[in-house]
Coordinates of C-alpha atoms in Angstrom, one line a residue:
M459 CA 97.1 143.3 45.4
R460 CA 94.1 142.6 43.2
R461 CA 91.6 145.1 41.9
V462 CA 87.9 144.5 42.2
C463 CA 84.9 146.4 40.9
L464 CA 81.9 147.2 43.1
A465 CA 79.4 148.3 40.5
L466 CA 76.0 150.1 40.6
P467 CA 74.3 150.7 37.2
T468 CA 71.6 153.3 37.6
N469 CA 69.3 155.6 35.6
R470 CA 67.8 157.5 38.6
A471 CA 68.7 159.5 41.6
C472 CA 70.0 157.1 44.4
A473 CA 72.0 159.2 46.8
G474 CA 71.3 156.9 49.7
T475 CA 72.4 153.8 47.8
I476 CA 75.6 155.6 46.8
T477 CA 76.4 156.4 50.4
A478 CA 75.8 152.9 51.6
L479 CA 77.9 151.4 48.8
A480 CA 80.7 153.7 49.8
E481 CA 80.6 152.1 53.2
E482 CA 80.8 148.6 51.7
A483 CA 83.7 149.6 49.5
A484 CA 85.6 151.1 52.5
H485 CA 84.9 148.0 54.5
A486 CA 86.2 145.7 51.8
A487 CA 89.4 147.7 51.3
A488 CA 90.0 147.8 55.1
H489 CA 89.6 144.0 55.6
F490 CA 91.0 142.5 52.4
D491 CA 94.1 143.0 50.3
V492 CA 92.2 144.7 47.5
E493 CA 91.9 148.0 45.7
V494 CA 88.2 148.6 45.3
H495 CA 86.9 150.5 42.2
L496 CA 83.5 151.9 43.0
L497 CA 81.9 152.1 39.6
I498 CA 78.7 154.2 39.1
L499 CA 77.4 153.9 35.5
D500 CA 74.9 156.7 35.5
T501 CA 72.5 157.3 32.6
S502 CA 70.0 159.3 34.6
D503 CA 68.6 162.6 33.2
G504 CA 71.1 165.3 32.6
S505 CA 74.1 162.9 32.2
G506 CA 74.5 162.8 28.5
G507 CA 75.1 166.4 27.4
P508 CA 78.3 168.5 27.2
G509 CA 77.9 169.4 30.8
G510 CA 78.2 165.9 32.0
S511 CA 81.1 164.9 34.3
G512 CA 82.9 163.0 31.6
G513 CA 85.3 160.7 33.4
F514 CA 86.4 158.6 36.3
D515 CA 86.1 161.4 38.7
R516 CA 87.1 160.7 42.3
S517 CA 89.4 158.6 44.4
D518 CA 89.1 157.1 47.8
T519 CA 85.3 156.7 48.0
S520 CA 82.6 154.3 46.7
V521 CA 79.5 153.6 44.6
C522 CA 77.9 152.0 41.5
S523 CA 74.9 151.8 39.1
G524 CA 73.8 151.5 35.4
T525 CA 70.7 151.5 33.2
S526 CA 68.7 149.2 35.4
D527 CA 65.1 149.4 36.5
A528 CA 66.2 149.6 40.1
A529 CA 64.8 152.4 42.0
G530 CA 66.8 155.0 43.9
A531 CA 66.8 155.2 47.6
P532 CA 63.6 156.8 48.8
E533 CA 65.2 160.0 50.1
A534 CA 67.0 160.6 46.8
A535 CA 63.7 160.8 44.8
E536 CA 62.7 163.8 46.8
G537 CA 64.3 167.2 47.2
S538 CA 65.5 170.0 45.0
G539 CA 64.9 170.6 41.4
A540 CA 68.4 169.4 40.5
T541 CA 68.7 166.6 37.9
S542 CA 69.0 163.1 39.1
F543 CA 72.6 163.0 37.8
A544 CA 73.4 166.2 39.7
R545 CA 72.0 164.7 42.9
N546 CA 74.1 161.5 42.4
A547 CA 77.2 163.6 41.7
A548 CA 76.6 165.6 44.9
A549 CA 76.4 162.3 46.8
V550 CA 79.7 161.2 45.3
A551 CA 81.3 164.5 46.1
A552 CA 80.2 164.2 49.7
L553 CA 81.8 160.8 50.3
A554 CA 84.6 160.6 52.8
P555 CA 88.0 159.4 51.4
A556 CA 88.9 155.8 52.2
P557 CA 92.3 154.1 51.6
R558 CA 92.5 151.9 48.5
V559 CA 89.0 152.9 47.3
V560 CA 88.6 154.7 43.9
V561 CA 85.2 156.1 42.9
H562 CA 84.2 156.4 39.3
H563 CA 80.9 158.3 38.5
L564 CA 80.5 158.0 34.7
D565 CA 77.9 159.8 32.8
E566 CA 76.3 158.6 29.6
A567 CA 78.5 160.7 27.4
W568 CA 81.6 159.2 28.9
Q569 CA 80.2 155.7 28.5
R570 CA 79.4 156.3 24.8
A571 CA 82.9 157.7 24.1
F572 CA 84.5 154.7 25.9
L573 CA 82.4 152.2 24.0
E574 CA 83.1 153.9 20.6
R575 CA 86.8 153.6 21.3
V576 CA 86.6 150.0 22.4
I577 CA 84.4 148.9 19.5
R578 CA 86.6 150.7 17.0
R579 CA 89.8 149.1 18.5
S580 CA 88.1 145.6 18.5
G581 CA 87.6 145.7 14.7
A582 CA 84.3 143.8 15.1
P583 CA 81.8 144.2 12.3
G584 CA 78.7 146.3 12.6
P585 CA 80.1 149.0 15.0
E586 CA 76.9 151.1 15.0
L587 CA 74.8 148.0 15.9
L588 CA 77.3 147.0 18.6
L589 CA 77.1 150.5 20.1
D590 CA 73.3 150.2 20.2
L591 CA 73.5 146.8 21.9
M592 CA 75.9 148.1 24.5
L593 CA 74.2 151.5 25.1
P594 CA 70.6 151.3 23.9
G595 CA 68.1 154.1 24.1
A596 CA 65.8 152.0 26.3
V597 CA 66.2 150.3 29.7
S598 CA 68.3 147.1 29.4
Y599 CA 69.4 145.1 32.4
G600 CA 71.8 143.1 30.4
A601 CA 73.4 146.0 28.5
C602 CA 74.1 148.1 31.7
T603 CA 75.9 145.1 33.2
N604 CA 77.8 144.4 30.0
R605 CA 79.1 147.9 30.2
V606 CA 80.2 147.3 33.8
F607 CA 82.1 144.2 32.5
L608 CA 84.0 146.1 29.9
V609 CA 84.9 149.0 32.2
A610 CA 86.0 146.6 34.8
A611 CA 88.3 144.9 32.2
A612 CA 89.7 148.4 31.3
L613 CA 90.4 149.0 35.0
G614 CA 92.2 145.7 35.3
C615 CA 89.7 144.3 37.8
T616 CA 89.5 140.5 38.4
S617 CA 85.9 140.4 39.6
V618 CA 82.7 142.4 39.5
H619 CA 80.4 142.8 42.5
R620 CA 77.0 144.1 41.4
R621 CA 74.4 145.9 43.5
D622 CA 71.2 147.7 42.5
S623 CA 69.7 151.0 43.6
D624 CA 66.5 149.6 44.9
G625 CA 68.1 147.8 47.9
D626 CA 69.8 148.3 51.2
Y627 CA 71.8 146.3 53.6
Q628 CA 70.5 144.3 56.6
L629 CA 71.7 145.1 60.1
L630 CA 73.0 142.8 62.8
D631 CA 73.6 144.4 66.2
G632 CA 73.3 147.8 64.6
R633 CA 76.0 147.2 62.0
K634 CA 75.5 146.7 58.2
V635 CA 76.0 143.2 56.9
F636 CA 78.0 143.4 53.7
P637 CA 77.9 140.6 51.1
I638 CA 81.3 141.6 49.7
D639 CA 83.0 139.7 52.7
H640 CA 81.8 136.4 51.3
E641 CA 82.6 137.4 47.7
L642 CA 86.2 138.3 48.4
R643 CA 86.8 135.3 50.6
A644 CA 86.0 132.9 47.8
L645 CA 86.0 134.4 44.3
G646 CA 88.8 133.2 42.1
R647 CA 90.2 130.8 44.6
R648 CA 90.6 127.1 44.0
A649 CA 87.4 125.4 45.3
G650 CA 89.2 122.8 47.3
D651 CA 91.0 125.6 49.2
V652 CA 87.7 127.4 49.8
A653 CA 86.2 124.1 51.1
A654 CA 89.0 123.9 53.7
D655 CA 88.5 127.5 54.9
A656 CA 86.1 127.7 57.8
T657 CA 85.8 131.5 57.4
A658 CA 84.5 131.0 53.8
V659 CA 81.9 128.3 54.0
T660 CA 79.7 126.7 56.7
R661 CA 78.5 123.8 54.4
N662 CA 80.5 122.0 51.8
E663 CA 78.5 120.3 48.9
L664 CA 81.5 120.4 46.5
D665 CA 82.1 117.3 44.4
P666 CA 85.7 116.4 45.5
A667 CA 86.5 115.9 41.8
H668 CA 85.9 119.6 41.3
G669 CA 88.4 120.8 43.9
D670 CA 90.8 122.2 41.3
R671 CA 88.1 124.4 39.7
P672 CA 87.9 128.1 40.6
V673 CA 85.0 129.5 42.5
V674 CA 83.5 131.9 40.0
L675 CA 80.2 133.0 41.5
V676 CA 79.3 134.1 45.0
G677 CA 75.9 135.4 45.6
G678 CA 72.9 135.9 47.9
S679 CA 69.4 137.0 47.4
F680 CA 67.1 139.6 49.0
I681 CA 64.4 139.8 51.7
G682 CA 61.3 141.9 51.4
E683 CA 58.9 142.3 48.5
L684 CA 58.9 140.0 45.5
S685 CA 61.8 140.9 43.2
V686 CA 59.4 141.2 40.3
D687 CA 56.4 143.5 40.8
V688 CA 53.6 140.9 40.4
G689 CA 52.5 140.7 44.0
G690 CA 49.4 142.6 43.2
I691 CA 48.3 139.8 40.9
R692 CA 48.8 137.2 43.6
E693 CA 46.7 139.3 46.0
L694 CA 43.8 139.8 43.6
D695 CA 43.6 136.2 42.3
P696 CA 46.1 133.4 43.2
A697 CA 44.8 131.3 40.3
V698 CA 45.6 134.0 37.8
Y699 CA 48.9 134.5 39.5
H700 CA 49.7 130.8 38.9
D701 CA 48.7 131.0 35.3
V702 CA 50.7 134.1 34.6
V703 CA 53.9 133.2 36.5
G704 CA 53.7 129.6 35.2
L705 CA 54.3 130.9 31.7
W706 CA 57.9 131.2 32.8
A707 CA 58.3 127.4 32.9
P708 CA 59.4 125.4 29.8
P709 CA 56.2 124.0 28.1
V710 CA 57.4 120.4 28.6
W711 CA 57.4 120.7 32.4
S712 CA 54.8 118.8 34.4
D713 CA 52.1 120.5 36.4
E714 CA 53.9 119.7 39.6
E715 CA 57.1 121.2 38.4
R716 CA 55.2 124.3 37.2
R717 CA 53.5 124.7 40.7
E718 CA 56.9 124.5 42.4
L719 CA 58.3 127.1 40.2
V720 CA 55.4 129.5 40.8
E721 CA 55.7 129.0 44.6
E722 CA 59.4 129.8 44.6
S723 CA 59.5 132.5 41.9
F724 CA 60.7 136.0 42.8
T725 CA 60.6 135.2 46.6
G726 CA 64.3 135.4 47.1
G727 CA 65.4 134.8 50.7
G728 CA 62.0 135.2 52.1
T729 CA 61.3 137.6 55.0
E730 CA 63.5 136.3 57.9
P731 CA 66.2 138.8 58.9
F732 CA 69.9 137.9 59.0
R733 CA 71.0 136.3 62.3
A734 CA 74.1 134.3 61.4
D735 CA 76.2 133.4 58.3
E736 CA 75.2 130.4 56.2
T737 CA 77.4 129.8 53.2
V738 CA 77.2 126.8 50.9
L739 CA 80.0 125.8 48.5
G740 CA 79.1 123.6 45.5
P741 CA 76.9 123.8 42.4
P742 CA 75.2 127.1 43.1
D743 CA 71.5 127.2 43.7
I744 CA 70.8 130.0 41.3
R745 CA 67.2 130.2 42.5
R746 CA 68.8 131.8 45.7
V747 CA 71.0 134.3 43.8
D748 CA 69.9 137.7 42.5
M749 CA 71.8 140.2 40.5
C750 CA 71.5 142.8 43.2
N751 CA 73.7 140.6 45.4
L752 CA 76.3 139.0 43.2
G753 CA 80.0 138.6 42.7
L754 CA 81.4 137.2 39.4
D755 CA 84.9 136.2 38.5
H756 CA 86.3 137.6 35.3
R757 CA 86.7 134.1 33.9
V758 CA 83.0 134.0 33.4
Y759 CA 82.0 137.5 32.2
E760 CA 85.0 138.0 30.0
R761 CA 84.0 134.9 28.0
L762 CA 80.3 135.6 27.5
P763 CA 78.1 138.7 27.8
L764 CA 74.5 139.0 29.0
P765 CA 71.6 139.3 26.6
P766 CA 71.2 142.9 25.6
A767 CA 67.4 142.8 25.3
T768 CA 65.7 146.1 26.0
D769 CA 62.6 146.5 28.3
T770 CA 63.0 142.9 29.4
I771 CA 63.3 142.1 33.1
G772 CA 65.6 139.1 33.9
S773 CA 67.8 139.6 30.9
D774 CA 70.8 139.8 33.2
Y775 CA 70.6 136.3 34.7
F776 CA 72.0 134.3 31.8
L777 CA 75.5 133.8 33.3
L778 CA 74.1 132.2 36.4
H779 CA 72.9 129.4 34.2
V780 CA 76.2 129.2 32.4
V781 CA 78.1 128.7 35.8
L782 CA 75.7 126.1 37.0
D783 CA 75.4 124.1 33.8
A784 CA 79.2 124.1 33.2
G785 CA 79.8 122.6 36.6
L786 CA 81.7 125.6 38.0
P787 CA 81.7 126.0 41.8
G788 CA 79.9 128.8 43.6
V789 CA 79.2 130.0 47.1
V790 CA 75.6 130.9 48.0
H791 CA 75.2 132.9 51.2
N792 CA 72.4 134.5 53.3
R793 CA 73.6 138.1 53.6
H794 CA 70.5 139.1 51.6
I795 CA 69.9 142.6 50.4
V796 CA 66.7 144.4 51.6
N797 CA 64.5 144.9 48.5
Y798 CA 62.0 147.7 48.1
Y799 CA 60.0 149.5 45.4
T800 CA 59.4 153.1 44.7
P801 CA 55.9 154.2 43.8
E802 CA 56.4 154.8 40.1
R803 CA 56.4 151.1 39.3
R804 CA 52.7 150.8 40.4
T805 CA 51.1 153.9 39.0
G806 CA 50.3 155.2 35.6
P807 CA 53.1 155.0 32.9
G808 CA 55.4 153.3 35.4
F809 CA 53.0 150.5 35.9
T810 CA 52.5 150.0 32.2
A811 CA 56.2 150.1 31.4
Y812 CA 57.0 147.6 34.1
Q813 CA 54.3 145.1 33.0
V814 CA 55.5 145.3 29.4
R815 CA 59.0 144.4 30.7
F816 CA 57.5 141.4 32.5
V817 CA 55.6 140.3 29.4
K818 CA 58.8 140.5 27.4
F819 CA 60.6 138.4 30.0
L820 CA 58.0 135.7 29.5
L821 CA 58.4 135.8 25.8
S822 CA 62.2 135.7 26.0
M823 CA 61.9 132.2 27.6
L824 CA 61.0 130.7 24.2
Y825 CA 64.5 131.4 23.0
L826 CA 66.4 131.0 26.3
H827 CA 65.0 127.7 27.5
P828 CA 66.5 125.7 24.5
V829 CA 69.9 127.3 25.2
Y830 CA 69.7 126.4 28.9
G831 CA 68.7 122.9 28.0
E832 CA 71.6 122.5 25.6
M833 CA 74.1 123.9 28.1
M834 CA 72.8 121.6 30.7
A835 CA 73.3 118.6 28.3
L836 CA 76.9 119.7 27.5
G837 CA 77.8 120.1 31.2
E838 CA 81.5 119.9 31.7
D839 CA 82.1 120.0 27.9
L840 CA 81.3 123.7 28.2
L841 CA 84.7 124.1 29.8
D842 CA 88.2 124.1 28.3
E843 CA 91.3 122.6 30.0
R844 CA 91.7 125.8 32.1
Y845 CA 88.1 125.5 33.4
E846 CA 87.1 128.5 31.3
V847 CA 83.8 128.6 29.4
R848 CA 83.9 127.6 25.7
T849 CA 82.0 130.2 23.8
A850 CA 81.5 128.4 20.5
P851 CA 78.8 125.9 21.7
V852 CA 76.9 128.6 23.5
L853 CA 77.0 130.9 20.4
D854 CA 75.8 128.0 18.2
S855 CA 72.9 127.3 20.5
V856 CA 71.8 131.0 20.8
R857 CA 72.0 131.3 17.0
R858 CA 69.8 128.3 16.5
S859 CA 67.3 129.3 19.1
A860 CA 66.2 132.3 17.0
D861 CA 64.5 129.8 14.6
W862 CA 62.1 128.4 17.1
D863 CA 58.4 128.4 16.2
P864 CA 56.8 131.4 17.8
A865 CA 53.5 129.5 18.4
E866 CA 54.3 129.1 22.1
N867 CA 54.7 132.8 22.5
V868 CA 51.4 133.4 20.7
R869 CA 49.9 131.1 23.4
R870 CA 51.6 133.0 26.2
L871 CA 50.1 136.3 24.9
D872 CA 46.7 134.7 24.8
V873 CA 47.0 133.5 28.4
L874 CA 48.2 137.0 29.5
D875 CA 45.4 138.8 27.7
R876 CA 42.8 136.5 29.3
S877 CA 44.4 136.7 32.7
Y878 CA 44.9 140.5 32.9
R879 CA 41.2 141.0 31.8
R880 CA 40.0 138.6 34.5
L881 CA 41.8 140.8 37.1
G882 CA 40.0 143.9 35.9
G883 CA 40.8 147.5 36.7
T884 CA 44.3 148.7 35.8
Y885 CA 45.2 145.2 34.7
A886 CA 42.4 145.1 32.2
D887 CA 43.5 148.5 31.0
F888 CA 46.9 147.0 30.5
A889 CA 45.5 144.2 28.4
D890 CA 43.9 146.9 26.1
H891 CA 47.4 148.5 25.9
L892 CA 49.1 145.2 25.1
A893 CA 46.7 143.9 22.4
P894 CA 47.9 146.1 19.6
L895 CA 51.6 145.4 20.5
R896 CA 51.4 141.6 20.0
E897 CA 53.1 141.4 16.6
R898 CA 55.8 143.9 17.6
L899 CA 56.6 142.0 20.8
L900 CA 56.7 138.7 19.0
A901 CA 59.2 140.1 16.5
E902 CA 61.3 141.8 19.2
A903 CA 61.6 138.6 21.2
R904 CA 63.1 136.9 18.1
A905 CA 65.3 139.8 17.2
D906 CA 66.6 139.9 20.8
A907 CA 67.9 136.3 20.4
E908 CA 69.5 137.2 17.0
R909 CA 71.2 140.3 18.5
F910 CA 72.4 138.3 21.5
A911 CA 74.2 136.0 19.1
L912 CA 75.8 138.9 17.4
L913 CA 77.1 140.3 20.7
I914 CA 78.5 136.9 21.8
D915 CA 80.4 136.7 18.5
A916 CA 82.0 140.1 19.1
W917 CA 82.5 139.8 22.8
G918 CA 86.0 138.3 22.9
A919 CA 87.3 141.1 20.7
L920 CA 85.5 143.8 22.8
V921 CA 87.0 142.5 26.0
A922 CA 90.5 142.4 24.5
A923 CA 90.0 145.9 23.3
A924 CA 88.9 147.0 26.7
H925 CA 92.0 145.5 28.3
A926 CA 94.0 147.5 25.8
E927 CA 92.3 150.8 26.8
P928 CA 95.1 153.3 27.8
A929 CA 95.2 154.1 31.4
A930 CA 94.9 157.8 30.6
A931 CA 91.5 157.1 29.0
T932 CA 90.1 155.4 32.0
A933 CA 91.1 157.8 34.8
E934 CA 91.2 161.5 35.1
P935 CA 94.7 162.9 35.9
G936 CA 95.5 162.5 39.6
A937 CA 92.8 159.9 40.4
A938 CA 95.1 156.9 40.2
A939 CA 97.9 158.7 41.9
A940 CA 95.6 159.7 44.8
A941 CA 94.4 156.1 45.1
G942 CA 98.0 154.9 45.3
A943 CA 99.0 157.5 47.8
A944 CA 96.0 156.6 50.0
G945 CA 96.9 152.9 49.9

């Protein structure tokens, strides 16, 4: 029986999401030969002090989250004066036991202690910097997912199934539609066998020559609002929206390619509700895959981490490019997550913070596009004889990317300043906020590329150290026994 990790990184109250994820975990354990580890990495307020929960704390239930910008379920943001962490803990405690489901609700103090042990055991240089890259003091979409990867390795899981706390499941005939069905039917299997399985795919676009390669990615997208909160710009001025979102594209792209990117960006699966399964096997269309709805095989995330950039949306999508460029098979499905926002993204400090993260995402492209281009050129040469990703060429590319001329990012900031001021109101106010930050943001974008290279260099040793983590350190007494008894 294989172990899998259903993960939810969170930094806010999300009781409703926790309850829903528990249902998905129980469903998976009931329908597949798996032991599901529900992993909630919780860095919300009240989680880091001596009163935190400390360890993997329950068995036979479900849930997950980490330091993401995902919002909690609407009902969880209301209520008593309890801390967000306490509300999440209460939701975990209320979960009904389910056979072969083990729930881990891990506070920030536990995560820090775990990382310190792993980093020390790894022997990697710069332990203090590595700890900061893995558990920074600011929001990091990449870092929270990297922590999931290491904890999953310590638990002996063969795959990670990530969800976010600003989503919910679609319904069909009154029943929730769980993405994990497709993930468990295909992940880790030989692609040729998946192609022959009518329950796994409805359309086969696999190159027959790739039949021996493992399926390493299964993902879907979302329906509802744009995944990035820039819809207000589009409503105010479509031309400005084109200029701003178009900054995502490589500078060498044609106007037509840029227009197509703008039209497709952040739209996910559109707005049509789920009616019947559509699953496509082959080179994954990563434009139709989002990190809130993703399963990854360990042969990808144990080879390479995600960029640990702080306050930068989109920093957790790097491995999707690796899978596609290396020619590894994936399955893309239409069991899309329902996406929603909570009000703090659009008012006051929340608006400002989110727009800064969007700006930093655009600046990060200066350093990521060259890496994507080189990986695409390498293609199958990114893989070794076991169809595992070779880290050396990726590390070399990331290292060299940090030396790119920042002139293109200066131009991006100029376009953003002009565009936000044209929109007026709160956007013009944001332009005033952004202006004195220019030099700092330019420096941070370059430093993020340098730090990503440092983490890639240490990643193999960190994963090996996580695998060596003693069982007693990754489960409270009785948790593993309770899970075994339930199974």
